[in-house]
């Protein structure tokens, strides 16, 4: 009852925004195969490649901010590094919904973001490196050979925001700062590798754009469309299962704010919002609406309405996750995210999936 009371509170506060979750009405369509290459091309050139370039550019800025912090430590230069970190988190959070292709090679995804760190193993490794100086973590060439948990966003967040980070404003934090600079350089390196992989004329981008019997990845248009839809569905599932339910499953008394992604830096909801915006952007930029029959294209607009509402509510939640659970109105917003993130999954999986020719109820999470 408390859950619905909080949801009612949020609904009243957001009027005229309705409670969105409802039974979806899926219509099984027939895939228009001729339009699939165009959709896949727009996904690559309009979302994936620009997304990795944006991430690489922000990582470059972050590396510069870290260099400045190391050479002139002060509260002001630390603030600059904090801002640059937040911008990298946002850039990554938009493109991290692409969990296929080159990002899976050589554990690149985990090197950029090792999360969740279920046993705290990664945190312990970072803390150990900071406690007992190890010059091998201060160079990207040696850092990249270490545990994936020590070389990405999670590690850098602890360097910049974790216990002892106040030392970064003085020369006493020089070693810590050098470690952070190496992480930033590693993020830039990984971003550059991903951009190069997607920019290669005969690489993964070509495979996405030209499904067919001679294609090593997609033997026909249906397989290509399934891949793109799977990206969207998996992204929506991850937002709910690994970003929201990671720390909150509906009972404030059992909330675990320190299990939330980026809780130390206050970027939890900035990241979740960027995840949602990534889903919206990919759905829109790719033009997947063209794969639906004319009389069923409202599926995309209704799906985007749900995603847009989720994004708006997420962006309005306090950055400090622990403080969220001290405010009933903020908790109500979390409840809204829980309820309607499930609706987003169903609309993508059942309504959009069924509408483009995949049977309604198809489960991407099962790997079918």
mmCIF file of C-alpha atoms in Angstrom:
data_model
loop_
_atom_site.group_PDB
_atom_site.id
_atom_site.type_symbol
_atom_site.label_atom_id
_atom_site.label_comp_id
_atom_site.label_asym_id
_atom_site.label_seq_id
_atom_site.Cartn_x
_atom_site.Cartn_y
_atom_site.Cartn_z
ATOM 1 C CA UNK A 1 0.000 0.000 0.000
ATOM 2 C CA UNK A 2 2.850 2.401 0.770
ATOM 3 C CA UNK A 3 4.243 1.889 -2.728
ATOM 4 C CA UNK A 4 0.959 2.946 -4.335
ATOM 5 C CA UNK A 5 0.588 5.837 -1.907
ATOM 6 C CA UNK A 6 3.989 7.162 -2.970
ATOM 7 C CA UNK A 7 3.130 6.601 -6.618
ATOM 8 C CA UNK A 8 -0.101 8.540 -6.144
ATOM 9 C CA UNK A 9 1.920 11.351 -4.586
ATOM 10 C CA UNK A 10 4.222 11.485 -7.584
ATOM 11 C CA UNK A 11 1.357 11.327 -10.065
ATOM 12 C CA UNK A 12 -0.294 14.278 -8.373
ATOM 13 C CA UNK A 13 2.972 16.200 -8.405
ATOM 14 C CA UNK A 14 3.544 15.550 -12.104
ATOM 15 C CA UNK A 15 0.063 16.228 -13.386
ATOM 16 C CA UNK A 16 -0.951 16.034 -16.162
ATOM 17 C CA UNK A 17 1.565 13.185 -16.540
ATOM 18 C CA UNK A 18 -0.431 9.947 -16.219
ATOM 19 C CA UNK A 19 0.628 6.711 -14.621
ATOM 20 C CA UNK A 20 2.084 5.103 -17.699
ATOM 21 C CA UNK A 21 2.301 1.395 -17.023
ATOM 22 C CA UNK A 22 -0.496 -0.487 -18.701
ATOM 23 C CA UNK A 23 -1.203 -3.594 -20.681
ATOM 24 C CA UNK A 24 0.608 -3.315 -23.980
ATOM 25 C CA UNK A 25 -1.258 -4.217 -27.127
ATOM 26 C CA UNK A 26 1.100 -6.026 -29.448
ATOM 27 C CA UNK A 27 0.356 -6.596 -33.107
ATOM 28 C CA UNK A 28 2.393 -9.174 -34.984
ATOM 29 C CA UNK A 29 3.595 -7.690 -38.236
ATOM 30 C CA UNK A 30 5.712 -8.762 -41.182
ATOM 31 C CA UNK A 31 9.249 -7.442 -41.449
ATOM 32 C CA UNK A 32 9.833 -5.103 -44.400
ATOM 33 C CA UNK A 33 13.249 -6.532 -45.233
ATOM 34 C CA UNK A 34 14.051 -3.914 -47.867
ATOM 35 C CA UNK A 35 14.084 -1.168 -45.233
ATOM 36 C CA UNK A 36 16.369 -2.925 -42.764
ATOM 37 C CA UNK A 37 19.738 -1.903 -44.323
ATOM 38 C CA UNK A 38 18.725 1.755 -44.133
ATOM 39 C CA UNK A 39 17.723 1.415 -40.497
ATOM 40 C CA UNK A 40 20.979 -0.335 -39.611
ATOM 41 C CA UNK A 41 23.007 2.274 -41.508
ATOM 42 C CA UNK A 42 21.375 5.112 -39.593
ATOM 43 C CA UNK A 43 21.968 3.284 -36.311
ATOM 44 C CA UNK A 44 25.680 3.018 -37.107
ATOM 45 C CA UNK A 45 26.318 6.434 -38.655
ATOM 46 C CA UNK A 46 23.833 8.436 -36.601
ATOM 47 C CA UNK A 47 24.199 6.889 -33.157
ATOM 48 C CA UNK A 48 27.004 4.373 -32.637
ATOM 49 C CA UNK A 49 29.923 6.095 -34.334
ATOM 50 C CA UNK A 50 29.082 9.584 -33.002
ATOM 51 C CA UNK A 51 28.542 8.079 -29.551
ATOM 52 C CA UNK A 52 31.997 6.556 -29.370
ATOM 53 C CA UNK A 53 33.552 9.734 -30.775
ATOM 54 C CA UNK A 54 31.795 11.781 -28.096
ATOM 55 C CA UNK A 55 33.042 9.441 -25.391
ATOM 56 C CA UNK A 56 36.602 9.623 -26.732
ATOM 57 C CA UNK A 57 36.462 13.414 -26.924
ATOM 58 C CA UNK A 58 35.231 13.694 -23.336
ATOM 59 C CA UNK A 59 37.906 11.260 -22.152
ATOM 60 C CA UNK A 60 40.488 13.486 -23.851
ATOM 61 C CA UNK A 61 39.136 16.497 -21.959
ATOM 62 C CA UNK A 62 39.229 14.471 -18.756
ATOM 63 C CA UNK A 63 42.858 13.531 -19.319
ATOM 64 C CA UNK A 64 43.661 17.212 -19.741
ATOM 65 C CA UNK A 65 41.797 18.089 -16.546
ATOM 66 C CA UNK A 66 43.707 15.412 -14.665
ATOM 67 C CA UNK A 67 47.026 16.715 -15.999
ATOM 68 C CA UNK A 68 46.077 20.195 -14.829
ATOM 69 C CA UNK A 69 45.120 18.880 -11.410
ATOM 70 C CA UNK A 70 48.426 17.055 -11.048
ATOM 71 C CA UNK A 71 50.529 20.039 -12.102
ATOM 72 C CA UNK A 72 48.558 22.621 -10.100
ATOM 73 C CA UNK A 73 46.624 20.902 -7.308
ATOM 74 C CA UNK A 74 43.915 23.065 -5.763
ATOM 75 C CA UNK A 75 40.204 22.945 -4.935
ATOM 76 C CA UNK A 76 39.540 24.673 -8.269
ATOM 77 C CA UNK A 77 41.460 22.204 -10.414
ATOM 78 C CA UNK A 78 39.884 19.319 -8.502
ATOM 79 C CA UNK A 79 36.467 20.788 -9.307
ATOM 80 C CA UNK A 80 37.527 20.857 -12.952
ATOM 81 C CA UNK A 81 38.434 17.181 -12.823
ATOM 82 C CA UNK A 82 35.135 16.397 -11.112
ATOM 83 C CA UNK A 83 33.202 18.155 -13.869
ATOM 84 C CA UNK A 84 35.160 16.405 -16.594
ATOM 85 C CA UNK A 85 34.512 13.066 -14.908
ATOM 86 C CA UNK A 86 30.761 13.730 -14.866
ATOM 87 C CA UNK A 87 30.835 14.620 -18.557
ATOM 88 C CA UNK A 88 32.630 11.362 -19.372
ATOM 89 C CA UNK A 89 30.098 9.403 -17.317
ATOM 90 C CA UNK A 90 27.266 10.993 -19.284
ATOM 91 C CA UNK A 91 28.924 10.361 -22.650
ATOM 92 C CA UNK A 92 29.627 6.738 -21.774
ATOM 93 C CA UNK A 93 26.170 6.166 -20.326
ATOM 94 C CA UNK A 94 24.545 7.118 -23.627
ATOM 95 C CA UNK A 95 26.654 4.770 -25.741
ATOM 96 C CA UNK A 96 27.078 1.931 -23.228
ATOM 97 C CA UNK A 97 23.696 0.594 -24.352
ATOM 98 C CA UNK A 98 25.624 -0.871 -27.306
ATOM 99 C CA UNK A 99 26.733 -4.140 -25.731
ATOM 100 C CA UNK A 100 27.563 -5.941 -28.945
ATOM 101 C CA UNK A 101 30.506 -5.878 -31.308
ATOM 102 C CA UNK A 102 33.974 -4.460 -30.595
ATOM 103 C CA UNK A 103 33.141 -3.309 -27.060
ATOM 104 C CA UNK A 104 32.989 -6.975 -26.054
ATOM 105 C CA UNK A 105 36.400 -7.774 -27.547
ATOM 106 C CA UNK A 106 39.348 -7.822 -25.137
ATOM 107 C CA UNK A 107 36.945 -7.060 -22.259
ATOM 108 C CA UNK A 108 36.716 -3.433 -23.358
ATOM 109 C CA UNK A 109 33.337 -2.917 -21.733
ATOM 110 C CA UNK A 110 34.570 -4.109 -18.335
ATOM 111 C CA UNK A 111 37.773 -2.107 -18.723
ATOM 112 C CA UNK A 112 35.679 1.037 -19.139
ATOM 113 C CA UNK A 113 33.035 0.137 -16.564
ATOM 114 C CA UNK A 114 33.411 -2.719 -14.107
ATOM 115 C CA UNK A 115 29.965 -2.785 -12.508
ATOM 116 C CA UNK A 116 28.475 -4.178 -10.415
ATOM 117 C CA UNK A 117 31.458 -5.019 -8.245
ATOM 118 C CA UNK A 118 29.458 -7.625 -6.344
ATOM 119 C CA UNK A 119 32.151 -8.743 -3.912
ATOM 120 C CA UNK A 120 33.973 -5.439 -3.678
ATOM 121 C CA UNK A 121 37.025 -7.054 -5.239
ATOM 122 C CA UNK A 122 37.658 -4.174 -7.612
ATOM 123 C CA UNK A 123 37.337 -1.580 -4.858
ATOM 124 C CA UNK A 124 39.844 -3.457 -2.711
ATOM 125 C CA UNK A 125 42.310 -3.546 -5.600
ATOM 126 C CA UNK A 126 42.020 0.203 -6.121
ATOM 127 C CA UNK A 127 42.339 0.910 -2.410
ATOM 128 C CA UNK A 128 45.416 -1.304 -2.225
ATOM 129 C CA UNK A 129 47.035 0.552 -5.116
ATOM 130 C CA UNK A 130 46.410 3.860 -3.355
ATOM 131 C CA UNK A 131 47.621 2.626 0.027
ATOM 132 C CA UNK A 132 50.862 1.111 -1.214
ATOM 133 C CA UNK A 133 52.241 3.146 -4.132
ATOM 134 C CA UNK A 134 52.806 1.134 -7.287
ATOM 135 C CA UNK A 135 54.265 3.130 -10.147
ATOM 136 C CA UNK A 136 52.907 0.630 -12.665
ATOM 137 C CA UNK A 137 49.412 2.100 -12.196
ATOM 138 C CA UNK A 138 50.620 5.580 -13.151
ATOM 139 C CA UNK A 139 51.283 4.702 -16.794
ATOM 140 C CA UNK A 140 48.599 3.669 -19.257
ATOM 141 C CA UNK A 141 50.996 1.184 -20.863
ATOM 142 C CA UNK A 142 51.288 -0.839 -17.655
ATOM 143 C CA UNK A 143 47.866 -0.047 -16.204
ATOM 144 C CA UNK A 144 46.082 -1.617 -19.177
ATOM 145 C CA UNK A 145 47.620 -4.971 -18.290
ATOM 146 C CA UNK A 146 46.195 -5.001 -14.786
ATOM 147 C CA UNK A 147 42.782 -6.077 -13.497
ATOM 148 C CA UNK A 148 39.929 -4.553 -15.481
ATOM 149 C CA UNK A 149 38.494 -3.220 -12.217
ATOM 150 C CA UNK A 150 41.527 -0.960 -11.717
ATOM 151 C CA UNK A 151 41.467 0.895 -15.031
ATOM 152 C CA UNK A 152 38.009 2.327 -15.676
ATOM 153 C CA UNK A 153 35.321 4.701 -14.490
ATOM 154 C CA UNK A 154 34.710 2.968 -11.172
ATOM 155 C CA UNK A 155 38.366 3.146 -10.229
ATOM 156 C CA UNK A 156 38.635 6.769 -11.300
ATOM 157 C CA UNK A 157 35.539 7.676 -9.320
ATOM 158 C CA UNK A 158 37.193 6.378 -6.161
ATOM 159 C CA UNK A 159 40.411 8.228 -6.974
ATOM 160 C CA UNK A 160 38.514 11.502 -7.392
ATOM 161 C CA UNK A 161 35.741 11.117 -4.813
ATOM 162 C CA UNK A 162 36.655 8.265 -2.466
ATOM 163 C CA UNK A 163 38.315 8.202 0.926
ATOM 164 C CA UNK A 164 41.471 10.320 0.885
ATOM 165 C CA UNK A 165 40.575 12.213 -2.303
ATOM 166 C CA UNK A 166 40.917 15.547 -0.489
ATOM 167 C CA UNK A 167 44.686 15.037 -0.789
ATOM 168 C CA UNK A 168 44.341 15.785 -4.499
ATOM 169 C CA UNK A 169 44.173 19.503 -3.671
ATOM 170 C CA UNK A 170 47.763 19.384 -2.415
ATOM 171 C CA UNK A 171 51.077 17.964 -3.563
ATOM 172 C CA UNK A 172 50.539 15.077 -1.147
ATOM 173 C CA UNK A 173 48.053 13.641 -3.618
ATOM 174 C CA UNK A 174 50.459 13.567 -6.569
ATOM 175 C CA UNK A 175 50.721 9.783 -6.811
ATOM 176 C CA UNK A 176 46.950 9.432 -6.535
ATOM 177 C CA UNK A 177 46.562 12.052 -9.243
ATOM 178 C CA UNK A 178 49.011 10.267 -11.531
ATOM 179 C CA UNK A 179 46.992 7.071 -11.148
ATOM 180 C CA UNK A 180 43.839 8.974 -12.081
ATOM 181 C CA UNK A 181 45.556 10.491 -15.103
ATOM 182 C CA UNK A 182 46.573 7.036 -16.293
ATOM 183 C CA UNK A 183 42.964 5.859 -15.977
ATOM 184 C CA UNK A 184 41.761 8.843 -18.010
ATOM 185 C CA UNK A 185 44.375 8.080 -20.662
ATOM 186 C CA UNK A 186 43.218 4.478 -20.705
ATOM 187 C CA UNK A 187 39.613 5.550 -21.234
ATOM 188 C CA UNK A 188 40.760 7.694 -24.152
ATOM 189 C CA UNK A 189 42.705 4.738 -25.560
ATOM 190 C CA UNK A 190 39.700 2.432 -25.335
ATOM 191 C CA UNK A 191 37.408 5.022 -26.874
ATOM 192 C CA UNK A 192 39.827 5.509 -29.756
ATOM 193 C CA UNK A 193 39.973 1.760 -30.341
ATOM 194 C CA UNK A 194 36.183 1.535 -30.419
ATOM 195 C CA UNK A 195 35.903 4.457 -32.815
ATOM 196 C CA UNK A 196 38.523 2.930 -35.094
ATOM 197 C CA UNK A 197 36.736 -0.421 -35.089
ATOM 198 C CA UNK A 198 33.417 1.137 -36.081
ATOM 199 C CA UNK A 199 35.033 3.489 -38.627
ATOM 200 C CA UNK A 200 36.858 0.698 -40.482
ATOM 201 C CA UNK A 201 35.280 0.431 -43.960
ATOM 202 C CA UNK A 202 35.265 -3.370 -44.017
ATOM 203 C CA UNK A 203 34.629 -3.938 -40.330
ATOM 204 C CA UNK A 204 31.641 -4.296 -38.064
ATOM 205 C CA UNK A 205 29.888 -1.242 -39.508
ATOM 206 C CA UNK A 206 29.761 -2.850 -42.952
ATOM 207 C CA UNK A 207 28.354 -6.024 -41.423
ATOM 208 C CA UNK A 208 25.574 -4.043 -39.739
ATOM 209 C CA UNK A 209 24.732 -2.167 -42.928
ATOM 210 C CA UNK A 210 24.684 -5.085 -45.382
ATOM 211 C CA UNK A 211 22.972 -8.188 -43.987
ATOM 212 C CA UNK A 212 22.979 -11.117 -46.373
ATOM 213 C CA UNK A 213 24.103 -14.705 -46.973
ATOM 214 C CA UNK A 214 27.778 -13.706 -47.220
ATOM 215 C CA UNK A 215 27.689 -11.569 -44.091
ATOM 216 C CA UNK A 216 29.632 -13.132 -41.181
ATOM 217 C CA UNK A 217 27.271 -11.611 -38.587
ATOM 218 C CA UNK A 218 23.805 -11.312 -40.107
ATOM 219 C CA UNK A 219 22.739 -13.812 -42.740
ATOM 220 C CA UNK A 220 19.556 -11.932 -43.534
ATOM 221 C CA UNK A 221 17.634 -8.783 -42.676
ATOM 222 C CA UNK A 222 15.684 -10.474 -39.890
ATOM 223 C CA UNK A 223 18.891 -11.288 -38.008
ATOM 224 C CA UNK A 224 20.057 -7.691 -38.323
ATOM 225 C CA UNK A 225 16.734 -6.285 -37.129
ATOM 226 C CA UNK A 226 16.780 -8.734 -34.235
ATOM 227 C CA UNK A 227 20.230 -7.488 -33.204
ATOM 228 C CA UNK A 228 19.150 -3.861 -33.145
ATOM 229 C CA UNK A 229 15.946 -4.591 -31.276
ATOM 230 C CA UNK A 230 17.907 -6.741 -28.846
ATOM 231 C CA UNK A 231 20.193 -3.799 -28.090
ATOM 232 C CA UNK A 232 17.169 -1.702 -27.133
ATOM 233 C CA UNK A 233 15.516 -4.403 -25.038
ATOM 234 C CA UNK A 234 18.718 -5.311 -23.218
ATOM 235 C CA UNK A 235 19.365 -1.639 -22.515
ATOM 236 C CA UNK A 236 15.927 -1.199 -20.971
ATOM 237 C CA UNK A 237 16.406 -4.357 -18.904
ATOM 238 C CA UNK A 238 19.795 -3.169 -17.683
ATOM 239 C CA UNK A 239 18.393 0.199 -16.633
ATOM 240 C CA UNK A 240 15.839 -1.517 -14.451
ATOM 241 C CA UNK A 241 17.758 -4.569 -13.232
ATOM 242 C CA UNK A 242 21.324 -3.275 -12.830
ATOM 243 C CA UNK A 243 20.883 0.463 -12.391
ATOM 244 C CA UNK A 244 17.686 0.888 -10.341
ATOM 245 C CA UNK A 245 17.097 -2.457 -8.639
ATOM 246 C CA UNK A 246 20.791 -2.652 -7.836
ATOM 247 C CA UNK A 247 20.037 -0.376 -4.869
ATOM 248 C CA UNK A 248 16.231 -0.121 -4.651
ATOM 249 C CA UNK A 249 13.524 -2.712 -5.231
ATOM 250 C CA UNK A 250 10.511 -0.887 -3.808
ATOM 251 C CA UNK A 251 11.096 -0.956 -0.047
ATOM 252 C CA UNK A 252 12.921 2.156 1.239
ATOM 253 C CA UNK A 253 13.852 0.325 4.444
ATOM 254 C CA UNK A 254 15.837 -2.182 2.400
ATOM 255 C CA UNK A 255 17.441 0.358 0.089
ATOM 256 C CA UNK A 256 21.201 0.138 -0.437
ATOM 257 C CA UNK A 257 22.268 3.593 -1.645
ATOM 258 C CA UNK A 258 25.948 2.660 -1.617
ATOM 259 C CA UNK A 259 25.233 -0.084 -4.133
ATOM 260 C CA UNK A 260 24.107 2.497 -6.688
ATOM 261 C CA UNK A 261 26.338 3.173 -9.655
ATOM 262 C CA UNK A 262 28.435 6.367 -9.303
ATOM 263 C CA UNK A 263 27.021 7.111 -5.832
ATOM 264 C CA UNK A 264 30.274 8.653 -4.622
ATOM 265 C CA UNK A 265 30.316 11.295 -7.335
ATOM 266 C CA UNK A 266 26.587 12.003 -7.327
ATOM 267 C CA UNK A 267 26.258 10.853 -10.943
ATOM 268 C CA UNK A 268 23.802 7.993 -10.370
ATOM 269 C CA UNK A 269 20.758 9.622 -11.905
ATOM 270 C CA UNK A 270 22.736 11.567 -14.471
ATOM 271 C CA UNK A 271 23.935 8.201 -15.742
ATOM 272 C CA UNK A 272 20.499 6.566 -15.624
ATOM 273 C CA UNK A 273 19.005 9.532 -17.458
ATOM 274 C CA UNK A 274 21.715 9.265 -20.123
ATOM 275 C CA UNK A 275 21.001 5.525 -20.466
ATOM 276 C CA UNK A 276 17.345 6.306 -21.123
ATOM 277 C CA UNK A 277 18.225 9.100 -23.534
ATOM 278 C CA UNK A 278 20.495 6.673 -25.352
ATOM 279 C CA UNK A 279 17.565 4.312 -25.880
ATOM 280 C CA UNK A 280 15.409 7.183 -27.127
ATOM 281 C CA UNK A 281 18.137 8.452 -29.434
ATOM 282 C CA UNK A 282 18.869 5.054 -30.975
ATOM 283 C CA UNK A 283 15.184 4.323 -31.518
ATOM 284 C CA UNK A 284 14.658 7.699 -33.179
ATOM 285 C CA UNK A 285 17.904 8.040 -35.131
ATOM 286 C CA UNK A 286 17.726 4.553 -36.631
ATOM 287 C CA UNK A 287 14.204 5.174 -37.896
ATOM 288 C CA UNK A 288 12.932 1.810 -36.681
ATOM 289 C CA UNK A 289 9.443 3.217 -37.073
ATOM 290 C CA UNK A 290 9.831 2.533 -40.808
ATOM 291 C CA UNK A 291 9.867 -1.199 -40.097
ATOM 292 C CA UNK A 292 6.325 -1.005 -38.745
ATOM 293 C CA UNK A 293 3.143 -1.039 -40.782
ATOM 294 C CA UNK A 294 1.609 2.411 -41.244
ATOM 295 C CA UNK A 295 -1.322 1.598 -38.960
ATOM 296 C CA UNK A 296 0.982 0.367 -36.178
ATOM 297 C CA UNK A 297 3.553 3.148 -36.045
ATOM 298 C CA UNK A 298 2.040 4.668 -32.920
ATOM 299 C CA UNK A 299 3.963 1.923 -31.086
ATOM 300 C CA UNK A 300 7.136 3.995 -31.425
ATOM 301 C CA UNK A 301 5.581 7.259 -30.280
ATOM 302 C CA UNK A 302 3.968 5.607 -27.259
ATOM 303 C CA UNK A 303 7.252 3.880 -26.397
ATOM 304 C CA UNK A 304 9.108 7.166 -26.665
ATOM 305 C CA UNK A 305 6.497 8.819 -24.442
ATOM 306 C CA UNK A 306 7.230 6.293 -21.708
ATOM 307 C CA UNK A 307 11.002 6.699 -22.136
ATOM 308 C CA UNK A 308 10.777 10.491 -22.186
ATOM 309 C CA UNK A 309 8.733 10.478 -18.983
ATOM 310 C CA UNK A 310 11.253 8.156 -17.323
ATOM 311 C CA UNK A 311 14.075 10.459 -18.377
ATOM 312 C CA UNK A 312 12.308 13.543 -17.030
ATOM 313 C CA UNK A 313 11.644 11.946 -13.649
ATOM 314 C CA UNK A 314 15.153 10.491 -13.373
ATOM 315 C CA UNK A 315 16.724 13.867 -14.118
ATOM 316 C CA UNK A 316 14.671 15.401 -11.300
ATOM 317 C CA UNK A 317 15.982 13.088 -8.555
ATOM 318 C CA UNK A 318 18.568 14.400 -6.094
ATOM 319 C CA UNK A 319 22.190 13.507 -6.901
ATOM 320 C CA UNK A 320 22.877 12.243 -3.359
ATOM 321 C CA UNK A 321 21.330 8.770 -3.367
ATOM 322 C CA UNK A 322 21.256 8.477 0.423
ATOM 323 C CA UNK A 323 19.327 11.749 0.718
ATOM 324 C CA UNK A 324 16.718 10.472 -1.716
ATOM 325 C CA UNK A 325 15.471 8.047 0.914
ATOM 326 C CA UNK A 326 14.871 10.879 3.381
ATOM 327 C CA UNK A 327 12.235 12.482 1.145
ATOM 328 C CA UNK A 328 8.892 10.747 0.346
ATOM 329 C CA UNK A 329 8.517 12.759 -2.857
ATOM 330 C CA UNK A 330 11.925 11.575 -4.063
ATOM 331 C CA UNK A 331 11.122 7.971 -3.150
ATOM 332 C CA UNK A 332 7.928 8.302 -5.163
ATOM 333 C CA UNK A 333 10.022 9.197 -8.189
ATOM 334 C CA UNK A 334 12.068 6.047 -7.722
ATOM 335 C CA UNK A 335 8.831 4.065 -7.539
ATOM 336 C CA UNK A 336 7.783 5.701 -10.796
ATOM 337 C CA UNK A 337 11.038 4.556 -12.404
ATOM 338 C CA UNK A 338 10.546 1.008 -11.136
ATOM 339 C CA UNK A 339 6.995 0.712 -12.405
ATOM 340 C CA UNK A 340 7.433 2.345 -15.775
ATOM 341 C CA UNK A 341 10.850 0.915 -16.626
ATOM 342 C CA UNK A 342 9.076 -2.430 -16.751
ATOM 343 C CA UNK A 343 6.529 -0.915 -19.108
ATOM 344 C CA UNK A 344 9.344 0.298 -21.360
ATOM 345 C CA UNK A 345 10.785 -3.220 -21.542
ATOM 346 C CA UNK A 346 7.401 -4.684 -22.498
ATOM 347 C CA UNK A 347 6.735 -2.063 -25.149
ATOM 348 C CA UNK A 348 10.098 -2.647 -26.784
ATOM 349 C CA UNK A 349 10.046 -6.431 -26.465
ATOM 350 C CA UNK A 350 6.398 -7.147 -27.232
ATOM 351 C CA UNK A 351 4.947 -4.202 -29.137
ATOM 352 C CA UNK A 352 7.924 -3.122 -31.220
ATOM 353 C CA UNK A 353 9.280 -6.662 -31.524
ATOM 354 C CA UNK A 354 5.942 -8.064 -32.598
ATOM 355 C CA UNK A 355 5.301 -5.146 -34.900
ATOM 356 C CA UNK A 356 8.473 -5.673 -36.922
ATOM 357 C CA UNK A 357 7.838 -9.363 -37.397
ATOM 358 C CA UNK A 358 9.242 -10.998 -34.278
ATOM 359 C CA UNK A 359 6.616 -12.882 -32.293
ATOM 360 C CA UNK A 360 5.260 -10.905 -29.351
ATOM 361 C CA UNK A 361 6.738 -12.175 -26.122
ATOM 362 C CA UNK A 362 10.098 -13.003 -27.721
ATOM 363 C CA UNK A 363 12.687 -12.994 -24.948
ATOM 364 C CA UNK A 364 16.016 -11.437 -25.829
ATOM 365 C CA UNK A 365 17.276 -11.943 -22.306
ATOM 366 C CA UNK A 366 17.165 -15.696 -22.878
ATOM 367 C CA UNK A 367 19.522 -15.302 -25.809
ATOM 368 C CA UNK A 368 17.025 -16.857 -28.227
#
